[in-house]
Amino acid sequence: MAVEIAHNSNPHLTPVEHHHDDHGSGHHITPAIVYWKVFGGLMFLLAITVVAAFFDLTEILPIHIRGINILVMLAIAIIKATLVVLYFMEVKKGTKLTWVWAAAGFIWFPLMFAILGDYLTRNWITVLGW
């Protein structure tokens, strides 16, 4: 035991305290450069979104779909949201259950708009008297 303590950088540690057996549940530290790269990517995508808002993409792109600008900006917004969820909310380093909940959020979001679209287009019947 004295030999093991002599090899430690801190002589006050016992061999049990020096042992690192966390079974993979430790917290991973992401380097700051990763966050800056993601931030740069988000700013680049923001610039593309602003440019797409000022130009009529039906005249530029070979696809002539009404509302293509909104579809392009929505696709960029989904990419930006994915970057934020993966890196800033650290889902990328999370457990499988974390991935399931993040995926459930992305599945629920369009489902919510589909349900809301149905809800808002219904004709409400006025019930007379009670």
Short mmCIF file of C-alpha atoms in Angstrom, two decimals, residues 3-76:
data_model
loop_
_atom_site.label_atom_id
_atom_site.label_comp_id
_atom_site.label_asym_id
_atom_site.label_seq_id
_atom_site.Cartn_x
_atom_site.Cartn_y
_atom_site.Cartn_z
CA VAL A 3 4.26 1.66 -2.71
CA GLU A 4 0.98 2.62 -4.39
CA ILE A 5 0.71 5.84 -2.41
CA ALA A 6 4.30 6.75 -3.24
CA HIS A 7 3.49 6.65 -6.97
CA ASN A 8 0.49 8.97 -6.63
CA SER A 9 0.93 12.67 -7.28
CA ASN A 10 -0.96 13.42 -4.07
CA PRO A 11 0.38 11.47 -1.06
CA HIS A 12 -2.86 12.03 0.88
CA LEU A 13 -4.90 9.90 -1.52
CA THR A 14 -5.57 6.31 -0.66
CA PRO A 15 -5.59 3.71 -3.42
CA VAL A 16 -9.41 3.63 -3.26
CA GLU A 17 -9.67 7.40 -3.76
CA HIS A 18 -7.27 7.23 -6.69
CA HIS A 19 -9.32 4.53 -8.44
CA HIS A 20 -11.53 5.85 -11.28
CA ASP A 21 -14.31 3.36 -11.89
CA ASP A 22 -17.33 5.40 -12.94
CA HIS A 23 -18.52 2.88 -15.56
CA GLY A 24 -18.76 5.52 -18.27
CA SER A 25 -21.09 7.83 -16.40
CA GLY A 26 -18.58 10.67 -16.20
CA HIS A 27 -19.23 14.05 -17.74
CA HIS A 28 -17.53 14.68 -21.06
CA ILE A 29 -16.06 18.15 -21.49
CA THR A 30 -16.47 19.52 -25.01
CA PRO A 31 -13.64 21.79 -26.17
CA ALA A 32 -14.58 25.45 -26.61
CA ILE A 33 -13.48 25.38 -30.26
CA VAL A 34 -16.38 23.01 -31.03
CA TYR A 35 -18.86 25.53 -29.63
CA TRP A 36 -17.26 28.35 -31.62
CA LYS A 37 -17.42 26.30 -34.84
CA VAL A 38 -21.09 25.50 -34.25
CA PHE A 39 -21.74 29.17 -33.46
CA GLY A 40 -20.01 30.14 -36.72
CA GLY A 41 -22.15 27.63 -38.59
CA LEU A 42 -25.29 29.04 -36.99
CA MET A 43 -24.29 32.59 -37.99
CA PHE A 44 -23.60 31.41 -41.55
CA LEU A 45 -27.01 29.75 -41.72
CA LEU A 46 -28.58 32.92 -40.31
CA ALA A 47 -26.97 34.92 -43.13
CA ILE A 48 -28.32 32.45 -45.70
CA THR A 49 -31.79 32.77 -44.16
CA VAL A 50 -31.66 36.57 -44.42
CA VAL A 51 -30.50 36.38 -48.04
CA ALA A 52 -33.28 33.89 -48.85
CA ALA A 53 -35.81 36.30 -47.34
CA PHE A 54 -34.80 39.17 -49.64
CA PHE A 55 -34.71 37.26 -52.95
CA ASP A 56 -37.49 35.50 -54.82
CA LEU A 57 -36.09 31.99 -55.15
CA THR A 58 -38.68 30.99 -57.78
CA GLU A 59 -36.76 33.19 -60.24
CA ILE A 60 -33.34 31.83 -59.22
CA LEU A 61 -33.96 28.12 -58.68
CA PRO A 62 -35.13 25.78 -61.45
CA ILE A 63 -37.93 24.63 -59.13
CA HIS A 64 -40.99 26.84 -59.49
CA ILE A 65 -42.95 26.06 -56.34
CA ARG A 66 -45.08 28.73 -54.75
CA GLY A 67 -43.66 29.49 -51.31
CA ILE A 68 -40.23 27.98 -51.97
CA ASN A 69 -38.66 30.78 -49.91
CA ILE A 70 -40.57 29.68 -46.83
CA LEU A 71 -39.65 26.03 -47.42
CA VAL A 72 -35.95 26.90 -47.78
CA MET A 73 -35.98 29.07 -44.66
CA LEU A 74 -37.83 26.36 -42.73
CA ALA A 75 -35.26 23.76 -43.81
CA ILE A 76 -32.46 26.06 -42.64
#
